Amino acid sequence: MSRNFVVRVKERGADEACFVQFELHDDIGLQADGLITLDLAPGTTIDDAKELASLLNSKAIKISLVS
């Protein structure tokens, strides 16, 4: 099984927590303009976010929508 996404770290404005965003490579049923993001807790550093993104990108996992 291979990943169907890449996780990227995104920054917001000053004094706002960064977040990670999933860039999907397959159609999983998400609306065309839909995004999957993980909003990180206040105080999370950019290095923490990069570590999380690296971990997710290193695993053979897939994202799916279940309704």
PDB file with one MODEL, atoms N, CA, C and O in Angstrom:
MODEL        1
ATOM      1  N   MET A   1       0.856  -1.176   0.000  1.00  0.00           N
ATOM      2  CA  MET A   1       0.000   0.000   0.000  1.00  0.00           C
ATOM      3  C   MET A   1       0.895   1.230   0.000  1.00  0.00           C
ATOM      4  O   MET A   1       1.887   1.291   0.726  1.00  0.00           O
ATOM      5  N   SER A   2       0.538   2.191  -0.808  1.00  0.00           N
ATOM      6  CA  SER A   2       1.298   3.440  -0.830  1.00  0.00           C
ATOM      7  C   SER A   2       0.394   4.589  -0.391  1.00  0.00           C
ATOM      8  O   SER A   2      -0.832   4.491  -0.452  1.00  0.00           O
ATOM      9  N   ARG A   3       1.011   5.661   0.043  1.00  0.00           N
ATOM     10  CA  ARG A   3       0.257   6.830   0.485  1.00  0.00           C
ATOM     11  C   ARG A   3      -0.494   7.452  -0.681  1.00  0.00           C
ATOM     12  O   ARG A   3      -0.046   7.373  -1.825  1.00  0.00           O
ATOM     13  N   ASN A   4      -1.620   8.062  -0.400  1.00  0.00           N
ATOM     14  CA  ASN A   4      -2.370   8.795  -1.412  1.00  0.00           C
ATOM     15  C   ASN A   4      -2.373  10.295  -1.095  1.00  0.00           C
ATOM     16  O   ASN A   4      -3.278  11.028  -1.495  1.00  0.00           O
ATOM     17  N   PHE A   5      -1.346  10.727  -0.373  1.00  0.00           N
ATOM     18  CA  PHE A   5      -1.257  12.121   0.047  1.00  0.00           C
ATOM     19  C   PHE A   5       0.187  12.497   0.347  1.00  0.00           C
ATOM     20  O   PHE A   5       1.064  11.641   0.470  1.00  0.00           O
ATOM     21  N   VAL A   6       0.405  13.793   0.462  1.00  0.00           N
ATOM     22  CA  VAL A   6       1.636  14.360   1.018  1.00  0.00           C
ATOM     23  C   VAL A   6       1.185  15.382   2.049  1.00  0.00           C
ATOM     24  O   VAL A   6       0.258  16.154   1.802  1.00  0.00           O
ATOM     25  N   VAL A   7       1.839  15.387   3.201  1.00  0.00           N
ATOM     26  CA  VAL A   7       1.520  16.357   4.244  1.00  0.00           C
ATOM     27  C   VAL A   7       2.525  17.490   4.173  1.00  0.00           C
ATOM     28  O   VAL A   7       3.732  17.258   4.115  1.00  0.00           O
ATOM     29  N   ARG A   8       2.023  18.714   4.177  1.00  0.00           N
ATOM     30  CA  ARG A   8       2.867  19.905   4.148  1.00  0.00           C
ATOM     31  C   ARG A   8       2.551  20.780   5.353  1.00  0.00           C
ATOM     32  O   ARG A   8       1.406  20.862   5.799  1.00  0.00           O
ATOM     33  N   VAL A   9       3.585  21.430   5.868  1.00  0.00           N
ATOM     34  CA  VAL A   9       3.424  22.356   6.984  1.00  0.00           C
ATOM     35  C   VAL A   9       3.069  23.726   6.419  1.00  0.00           C
ATOM     36  O   VAL A   9       3.698  24.201   5.473  1.00  0.00           O
ATOM     37  N   LYS A  10       2.063  24.350   7.004  1.00  0.00           N
ATOM     38  CA  LYS A  10       1.618  25.677   6.580  1.00  0.00           C
ATOM     39  C   LYS A  10       1.679  26.618   7.779  1.00  0.00           C
ATOM     40  O   LYS A  10       1.388  26.235   8.912  1.00  0.00           O
ATOM     41  N   GLU A  11       2.063  27.846   7.500  1.00  0.00           N
ATOM     42  CA  GLU A  11       2.123  28.849   8.559  1.00  0.00           C
ATOM     43  C   GLU A  11       0.995  29.853   8.393  1.00  0.00           C
ATOM     44  O   GLU A  11       0.549  30.141   7.282  1.00  0.00           O
ATOM     45  N   ARG A  12       0.551  30.370   9.508  1.00  0.00           N
ATOM     46  CA  ARG A  12      -0.451  31.430   9.517  1.00  0.00           C
ATOM     47  C   ARG A  12       0.263  32.728   9.852  1.00  0.00           C
ATOM     48  O   ARG A  12       1.474  32.841   9.660  1.00  0.00           O
ATOM     49  N   GLY A  13      -0.465  33.690  10.342  1.00  0.00           N
ATOM     50  CA  GLY A  13       0.112  34.965  10.727  1.00  0.00           C
ATOM     51  C   GLY A  13       0.929  34.868  12.002  1.00  0.00           C
ATOM     52  O   GLY A  13       1.008  33.816  12.637  1.00  0.00           O
ATOM     53  N   ALA A  14       1.530  35.985  12.356  1.00  0.00           N
ATOM     54  CA  ALA A  14       2.328  36.056  13.580  1.00  0.00           C
ATOM     55  C   ALA A  14       1.473  35.675  14.787  1.00  0.00           C
ATOM     56  O   ALA A  14       0.295  36.022  14.864  1.00  0.00           O
ATOM     57  N   ASP A  15       2.083  34.964  15.715  1.00  0.00           N
ATOM     58  CA  ASP A  15       1.432  34.538  16.958  1.00  0.00           C
ATOM     59  C   ASP A  15       0.259  33.585  16.745  1.00  0.00           C
ATOM     60  O   ASP A  15      -0.574  33.429  17.638  1.00  0.00           O
ATOM     61  N   GLU A  16       0.178  32.949  15.584  1.00  0.00           N
ATOM     62  CA  GLU A  16      -0.857  31.949  15.329  1.00  0.00           C
ATOM     63  C   GLU A  16      -0.178  30.601  15.095  1.00  0.00           C
ATOM     64  O   GLU A  16       0.880  30.517  14.472  1.00  0.00           O
ATOM     65  N   ALA A  17      -0.812  29.556  15.609  1.00  0.00           N
ATOM     66  CA  ALA A  17      -0.245  28.214  15.458  1.00  0.00           C
ATOM     67  C   ALA A  17      -0.219  27.799  13.992  1.00  0.00           C
ATOM     68  O   ALA A  17      -1.124  28.131  13.225  1.00  0.00           O
ATOM     69  N   CYS A  18       0.812  27.079  13.618  1.00  0.00           N
ATOM     70  CA  CYS A  18       0.884  26.550  12.260  1.00  0.00           C
ATOM     71  C   CYS A  18      -0.065  25.345  12.156  1.00  0.00           C
ATOM     72  O   CYS A  18      -0.675  24.938  13.145  1.00  0.00           O
ATOM     73  N   PHE A  19      -0.179  24.792  10.962  1.00  0.00           N
ATOM     74  CA  PHE A  19      -1.030  23.621  10.770  1.00  0.00           C
ATOM     75  C   PHE A  19      -0.413  22.745   9.699  1.00  0.00           C
ATOM     76  O   PHE A  19       0.491  23.173   8.980  1.00  0.00           O
ATOM     77  N   VAL A  20      -0.898  21.525   9.592  1.00  0.00           N
ATOM     78  CA  VAL A  20      -0.453  20.636   8.515  1.00  0.00           C
ATOM     79  C   VAL A  20      -1.640  20.404   7.590  1.00  0.00           C
ATOM     80  O   VAL A  20      -2.787  20.299   8.024  1.00  0.00           O
ATOM     81  N   GLN A  21      -1.328  20.330   6.319  1.00  0.00           N
ATOM     82  CA  GLN A  21      -2.363  20.156   5.297  1.00  0.00           C
ATOM     83  C   GLN A  21      -2.038  18.930   4.459  1.00  0.00           C
ATOM     84  O   GLN A  21      -0.896  18.726   4.049  1.00  0.00           O
ATOM     85  N   PHE A  22      -3.051  18.122   4.214  1.00  0.00           N
ATOM     86  CA  PHE A  22      -2.901  16.928   3.388  1.00  0.00           C
ATOM     87  C   PHE A  22      -3.185  17.313   1.934  1.00  0.00           C
ATOM     88  O   PHE A  22      -4.267  17.808   1.619  1.00  0.00           O
ATOM     89  N   GLU A  23      -2.224  17.087   1.065  1.00  0.00           N
ATOM     90  CA  GLU A  23      -2.417  17.267  -0.375  1.00  0.00           C
ATOM     91  C   GLU A  23      -2.693  15.891  -0.952  1.00  0.00           C
ATOM     92  O   GLU A  23      -1.811  15.032  -0.985  1.00  0.00           O
ATOM     93  N   LEU A  24      -3.917  15.687  -1.403  1.00  0.00           N
ATOM     94  CA  LEU A  24      -4.359  14.361  -1.849  1.00  0.00           C
ATOM     95  C   LEU A  24      -3.930  14.083  -3.286  1.00  0.00           C
ATOM     96  O   LEU A  24      -3.922  14.975  -4.135  1.00  0.00           O
ATOM     97  N   HIS A  25      -3.572  12.821  -3.539  1.00  0.00           N
ATOM     98  CA  HIS A  25      -3.179  12.389  -4.878  1.00  0.00           C
ATOM     99  C   HIS A  25      -4.236  11.533  -5.542  1.00  0.00           C
ATOM    100  O   HIS A  25      -4.122  11.221  -6.727  1.00  0.00           O
ATOM    101  N   ASP A  26      -5.260  11.149  -4.805  1.00  0.00           N
ATOM    102  CA  ASP A  26      -6.351  10.332  -5.323  1.00  0.00           C
ATOM    103  C   ASP A  26      -7.679  10.991  -4.967  1.00  0.00           C
ATOM    104  O   ASP A  26      -7.766  11.759  -4.008  1.00  0.00           O
ATOM    105  N   ASP A  27      -8.695  10.688  -5.737  1.00  0.00           N
ATOM    106  CA  ASP A  27     -10.043  11.155  -5.429  1.00  0.00           C
ATOM    107  C   ASP A  27     -10.595  10.278  -4.310  1.00  0.00           C
ATOM    108  O   ASP A  27     -10.776   9.073  -4.486  1.00  0.00           O
ATOM    109  N   ILE A  28     -10.860  10.889  -3.166  1.00  0.00           N
ATOM    110  CA  ILE A  28     -11.411  10.126  -2.045  1.00  0.00           C
ATOM    111  C   ILE A  28     -12.859  10.535  -1.760  1.00  0.00           C
ATOM    112  O   ILE A  28     -13.441  10.113  -0.761  1.00  0.00           O
ATOM    113  N   GLY A  29     -13.435  11.355  -2.640  1.00  0.00           N
ATOM    114  CA  GLY A  29     -14.806  11.791  -2.459  1.00  0.00           C
ATOM    115  C   GLY A  29     -14.936  13.148  -1.791  1.00  0.00           C
ATOM    116  O   GLY A  29     -16.045  13.582  -1.481  1.00  0.00           O
ATOM    117  N   LEU A  30     -13.828  13.815  -1.569  1.00  0.00           N
ATOM    118  CA  LEU A  30     -13.845  15.154  -0.988  1.00  0.00           C
ATOM    119  C   LEU A  30     -14.240  16.153  -2.058  1.00  0.00           C
ATOM    120  O   LEU A  30     -13.840  16.010  -3.214  1.00  0.00           O
ATOM    121  N   GLN A  31     -15.014  17.160  -1.695  1.00  0.00           N
ATOM    122  CA  GLN A  31     -15.384  18.174  -2.670  1.00  0.00           C
ATOM    123  C   GLN A  31     -14.126  18.778  -3.283  1.00  0.00           C
ATOM    124  O   GLN A  31     -13.078  18.830  -2.640  1.00  0.00           O
ATOM    125  N   ALA A  32     -14.235  19.231  -4.520  1.00  0.00           N
ATOM    126  CA  ALA A  32     -13.084  19.723  -5.270  1.00  0.00           C
ATOM    127  C   ALA A  32     -12.308  20.805  -4.525  1.00  0.00           C
ATOM    128  O   ALA A  32     -11.082  20.858  -4.617  1.00  0.00           O
ATOM    129  N   ASP A  33     -13.007  21.663  -3.791  1.00  0.00           N
ATOM    130  CA  ASP A  33     -12.321  22.737  -3.076  1.00  0.00           C
ATOM    131  C   ASP A  33     -12.090  22.403  -1.602  1.00  0.00           C
ATOM    132  O   ASP A  33     -11.687  23.269  -0.826  1.00  0.00           O
ATOM    133  N   GLY A  34     -12.343  21.157  -1.217  1.00  0.00           N
ATOM    134  CA  GLY A  34     -12.190  20.737   0.173  1.00  0.00           C
ATOM    135  C   GLY A  34     -10.739  20.503   0.546  1.00  0.00           C
ATOM    136  O   GLY A  34      -9.916  20.150  -0.299  1.00  0.00           O
ATOM    137  N   LEU A  35     -10.437  20.698   1.799  1.00  0.00           N
ATOM    138  CA  LEU A  35      -9.089  20.488   2.321  1.00  0.00           C
ATOM    139  C   LEU A  35      -9.158  19.639   3.579  1.00  0.00           C
ATOM    140  O   LEU A  35     -10.146  19.670   4.313  1.00  0.00           O
ATOM    141  N   ILE A  36      -8.106  18.888   3.815  1.00  0.00           N
ATOM    142  CA  ILE A  36      -7.954  18.184   5.080  1.00  0.00           C
ATOM    143  C   ILE A  36      -6.767  18.812   5.784  1.00  0.00           C
ATOM    144  O   ILE A  36      -5.648  18.795   5.273  1.00  0.00           O
ATOM    145  N   THR A  37      -7.019  19.365   6.956  1.00  0.00           N
ATOM    146  CA  THR A  37      -5.963  20.007   7.732  1.00  0.00           C
ATOM    147  C   THR A  37      -6.015  19.513   9.171  1.00  0.00           C
ATOM    148  O   THR A  37      -7.059  19.084   9.662  1.00  0.00           O
ATOM    149  N   LEU A  38      -4.888  19.583   9.821  1.00  0.00           N
ATOM    150  CA  LEU A  38      -4.808  19.343  11.253  1.00  0.00           C
ATOM    151  C   LEU A  38      -4.378  20.656  11.886  1.00  0.00           C
ATOM    152  O   LEU A  38      -3.252  21.108  11.680  1.00  0.00           O
ATOM    153  N   ASP A  39      -5.266  21.268  12.650  1.00  0.00           N
ATOM    154  CA  ASP A  39      -4.931  22.492  13.363  1.00  0.00           C
ATOM    155  C   ASP A  39      -4.180  22.098  14.623  1.00  0.00           C
ATOM    156  O   ASP A  39      -4.686  21.340  15.450  1.00  0.00           O
ATOM    157  N   LEU A  40      -2.990  22.610  14.759  1.00  0.00           N
ATOM    158  CA  LEU A  40      -2.135  22.240  15.883  1.00  0.00           C
ATOM    159  C   LEU A  40      -2.369  23.181  17.066  1.00  0.00           C
ATOM    160  O   LEU A  40      -2.773  24.331  16.894  1.00  0.00           O
ATOM    161  N   ALA A  41      -2.114  22.682  18.231  1.00  0.00           N
ATOM    162  CA  ALA A  41      -2.367  23.439  19.461  1.00  0.00           C
ATOM    163  C   ALA A  41      -1.511  24.697  19.529  1.00  0.00           C
ATOM    164  O   ALA A  41      -0.386  24.712  19.031  1.00  0.00           O
ATOM    165  N   PRO A  42      -2.038  25.746  20.142  1.00  0.00           N
ATOM    166  CA  PRO A  42      -1.222  26.943  20.346  1.00  0.00           C
ATOM    167  C   PRO A  42       0.077  26.566  21.055  1.00  0.00           C
ATOM    168  O   PRO A  42       0.082  25.734  21.962  1.00  0.00           O
ATOM    169  N   GLY A  43       1.151  27.174  20.640  1.00  0.00           N
ATOM    170  CA  GLY A  43       2.454  26.876  21.228  1.00  0.00           C
ATOM    171  C   GLY A  43       3.217  25.805  20.476  1.00  0.00           C
ATOM    172  O   GLY A  43       4.398  25.585  20.743  1.00  0.00           O
ATOM    173  N   THR A  44       2.557  25.129  19.533  1.00  0.00           N
ATOM    174  CA  THR A  44       3.248  24.139  18.715  1.00  0.00           C
ATOM    175  C   THR A  44       4.248  24.868  17.828  1.00  0.00           C
ATOM    176  O   THR A  44       3.902  25.839  17.155  1.00  0.00           O
ATOM    177  N   THR A  45       5.473  24.399  17.833  1.00  0.00           N
ATOM    178  CA  THR A  45       6.505  25.066  17.036  1.00  0.00           C
ATOM    179  C   THR A  45       6.494  24.552  15.603  1.00  0.00           C
ATOM    180  O   THR A  45       5.921  23.503  15.310  1.00  0.00           O
ATOM    181  N   ILE A  46       7.128  25.296  14.727  1.00  0.00           N
ATOM    182  CA  ILE A  46       7.256  24.871  13.335  1.00  0.00           C
ATOM    183  C   ILE A  46       8.041  23.566  13.266  1.00  0.00           C
ATOM    184  O   ILE A  46       7.769  22.722  12.412  1.00  0.00           O
ATOM    185  N   ASP A  47       9.012  23.395  14.159  1.00  0.00           N
ATOM    186  CA  ASP A  47       9.780  22.143  14.184  1.00  0.00           C
ATOM    187  C   ASP A  47       8.896  20.967  14.589  1.00  0.00           C
ATOM    188  O   ASP A  47       9.033  19.874  14.039  1.00  0.00           O
ATOM    189  N   ASP A  48       7.992  21.178  15.546  1.00  0.00           N
ATOM    190  CA  ASP A  48       7.034  20.128  15.931  1.00  0.00           C
ATOM    191  C   ASP A  48       6.171  19.741  14.739  1.00  0.00           C
ATOM    192  O   ASP A  48       5.950  18.558  14.481  1.00  0.00           O
ATOM    193  N   ALA A  49       5.684  20.742  14.017  1.00  0.00           N
ATOM    194  CA  ALA A  49       4.833  20.491  12.857  1.00  0.00           C
ATOM    195  C   ALA A  49       5.595  19.737  11.773  1.00  0.00           C
ATOM    196  O   ALA A  49       5.050  18.831  11.144  1.00  0.00           O
ATOM    197  N   LYS A  50       6.850  20.108  11.556  1.00  0.00           N
ATOM    198  CA  LYS A  50       7.667  19.410  10.553  1.00  0.00           C
ATOM    199  C   LYS A  50       7.910  17.966  10.955  1.00  0.00           C
ATOM    200  O   LYS A  50       7.926  17.076  10.105  1.00  0.00           O
ATOM    201  N   GLU A  51       8.100  17.731  12.245  1.00  0.00           N
ATOM    202  CA  GLU A  51       8.295  16.362  12.738  1.00  0.00           C
ATOM    203  C   GLU A  51       7.038  15.524  12.495  1.00  0.00           C
ATOM    204  O   GLU A  51       7.130  14.374  12.065  1.00  0.00           O
ATOM    205  N   LEU A  52       5.874  16.096  12.769  1.00  0.00           N
ATOM    206  CA  LEU A  52       4.610  15.398  12.523  1.00  0.00           C
ATOM    207  C   LEU A  52       4.434  15.106  11.038  1.00  0.00           C
ATOM    208  O   LEU A  52       4.070  13.991  10.664  1.00  0.00           O
ATOM    209  N   ALA A  53       4.689  16.097  10.192  1.00  0.00           N
ATOM    210  CA  ALA A  53       4.561  15.906   8.744  1.00  0.00           C
ATOM    211  C   ALA A  53       5.514  14.819   8.260  1.00  0.00           C
ATOM    212  O   ALA A  53       5.140  13.977   7.443  1.00  0.00           O
ATOM    213  N   SER A  54       6.727  14.841   8.759  1.00  0.00           N
ATOM    214  CA  SER A  54       7.709  13.828   8.363  1.00  0.00           C
ATOM    215  C   SER A  54       7.249  12.429   8.764  1.00  0.00           C
ATOM    216  O   SER A  54       7.379  11.483   7.988  1.00  0.00           O
ATOM    217  N   LEU A  55       6.716  12.301   9.967  1.00  0.00           N
ATOM    218  CA  LEU A  55       6.219  10.999  10.436  1.00  0.00           C
ATOM    219  C   LEU A  55       5.093  10.502   9.540  1.00  0.00           C
ATOM    220  O   LEU A  55       5.111   9.353   9.099  1.00  0.00           O
ATOM    221  N   LEU A  56       4.110  11.363   9.267  1.00  0.00           N
ATOM    222  CA  LEU A  56       2.988  10.963   8.423  1.00  0.00           C
ATOM    223  C   LEU A  56       3.439  10.629   7.006  1.00  0.00           C
ATOM    224  O   LEU A  56       2.934   9.683   6.400  1.00  0.00           O
ATOM    225  N   ASN A  57       4.376  11.391   6.480  1.00  0.00           N
ATOM    226  CA  ASN A  57       4.866  11.145   5.121  1.00  0.00           C
ATOM    227  C   ASN A  57       5.725   9.889   5.014  1.00  0.00           C
ATOM    228  O   ASN A  57       5.926   9.367   3.917  1.00  0.00           O
ATOM    229  N   SER A  58       6.228   9.405   6.136  1.00  0.00           N
ATOM    230  CA  SER A  58       7.105   8.228   6.104  1.00  0.00           C
ATOM    231  C   SER A  58       6.337   6.911   6.195  1.00  0.00           C
ATOM    232  O   SER A  58       6.919   5.842   6.013  1.00  0.00           O
ATOM    233  N   LYS A  59       5.048   6.979   6.471  1.00  0.00           N
ATOM    234  CA  LYS A  59       4.246   5.768   6.671  1.00  0.00           C
ATOM    235  C   LYS A  59       3.432   5.420   5.433  1.00  0.00           C
ATOM    236  O   LYS A  59       2.986   6.301   4.697  1.00  0.00           O
ATOM    237  N   ALA A  60       3.244   4.124   5.213  1.00  0.00           N
ATOM    238  CA  ALA A  60       2.431   3.642   4.093  1.00  0.00           C
ATOM    239  C   ALA A  60       0.985   3.562   4.568  1.00  0.00           C
ATOM    240  O   ALA A  60       0.463   2.483   4.848  1.00  0.00           O
ATOM    241  N   ILE A  61       0.345   4.741   4.652  1.00  0.00           N
ATOM    242  CA  ILE A  61      -1.049   4.818   5.077  1.00  0.00           C
ATOM    243  C   ILE A  61      -1.853   5.567   4.022  1.00  0.00           C
ATOM    244  O   ILE A  61      -1.294   6.315   3.220  1.00  0.00           O
ATOM    245  N   LYS A  62      -3.143   5.366   4.026  1.00  0.00           N
ATOM    246  CA  LYS A  62      -4.032   6.048   3.085  1.00  0.00           C
ATOM    247  C   LYS A  62      -5.100   6.802   3.839  1.00  0.00           C
ATOM    248  O   LYS A  62      -5.530   6.397   4.919  1.00  0.00           O
ATOM    249  N   ILE A  63      -5.522   7.909   3.250  1.00  0.00           N
ATOM    250  CA  ILE A  63      -6.631   8.704   3.773  1.00  0.00           C
ATOM    251  C   ILE A  63      -7.892   8.286   3.026  1.00  0.00           C
ATOM    252  O   ILE A  63      -7.863   8.080   1.813  1.00  0.00           O
ATOM    253  N   SER A  64      -8.997   8.161   3.755  1.00  0.00           N
ATOM    254  CA  SER A  64     -10.275   7.863   3.105  1.00  0.00           C
ATOM    255  C   SER A  64     -11.379   8.608   3.839  1.00  0.00           C
ATOM    256  O   SER A  64     -11.246   8.948   5.015  1.00  0.00           O
ATOM    257  N   LEU A  65     -12.471   8.855   3.124  1.00  0.00           N
ATOM    258  CA  LEU A  65     -13.672   9.444   3.705  1.00  0.00           C
ATOM    259  C   LEU A  65     -14.703   8.349   3.875  1.00  0.00           C
ATOM    260  O   LEU A  65     -14.924   7.540   2.974  1.00  0.00           O
ATOM    261  N   VAL A  66     -15.324   8.331   5.022  1.00  0.00           N
ATOM    262  CA  VAL A  66     -16.360   7.349   5.297  1.00  0.00           C
ATOM    263  C   VAL A  66     -17.609   8.113   5.703  1.00  0.00           C
ATOM    264  O   VAL A  66     -17.573   8.960   6.595  1.00  0.00           O
ATOM    265  N   SER A  67     -18.706   7.804   5.039  1.00  0.00           N
ATOM    266  CA  SER A  67     -19.941   8.507   5.391  1.00  0.00           C
ATOM    267  C   SER A  67     -21.032   7.539   5.769  1.00  0.00           C
ATOM    268  O   SER A  67     -22.143   7.958   6.095  1.00  0.00           O
TER     269      SER A  67
ENDMDL
END
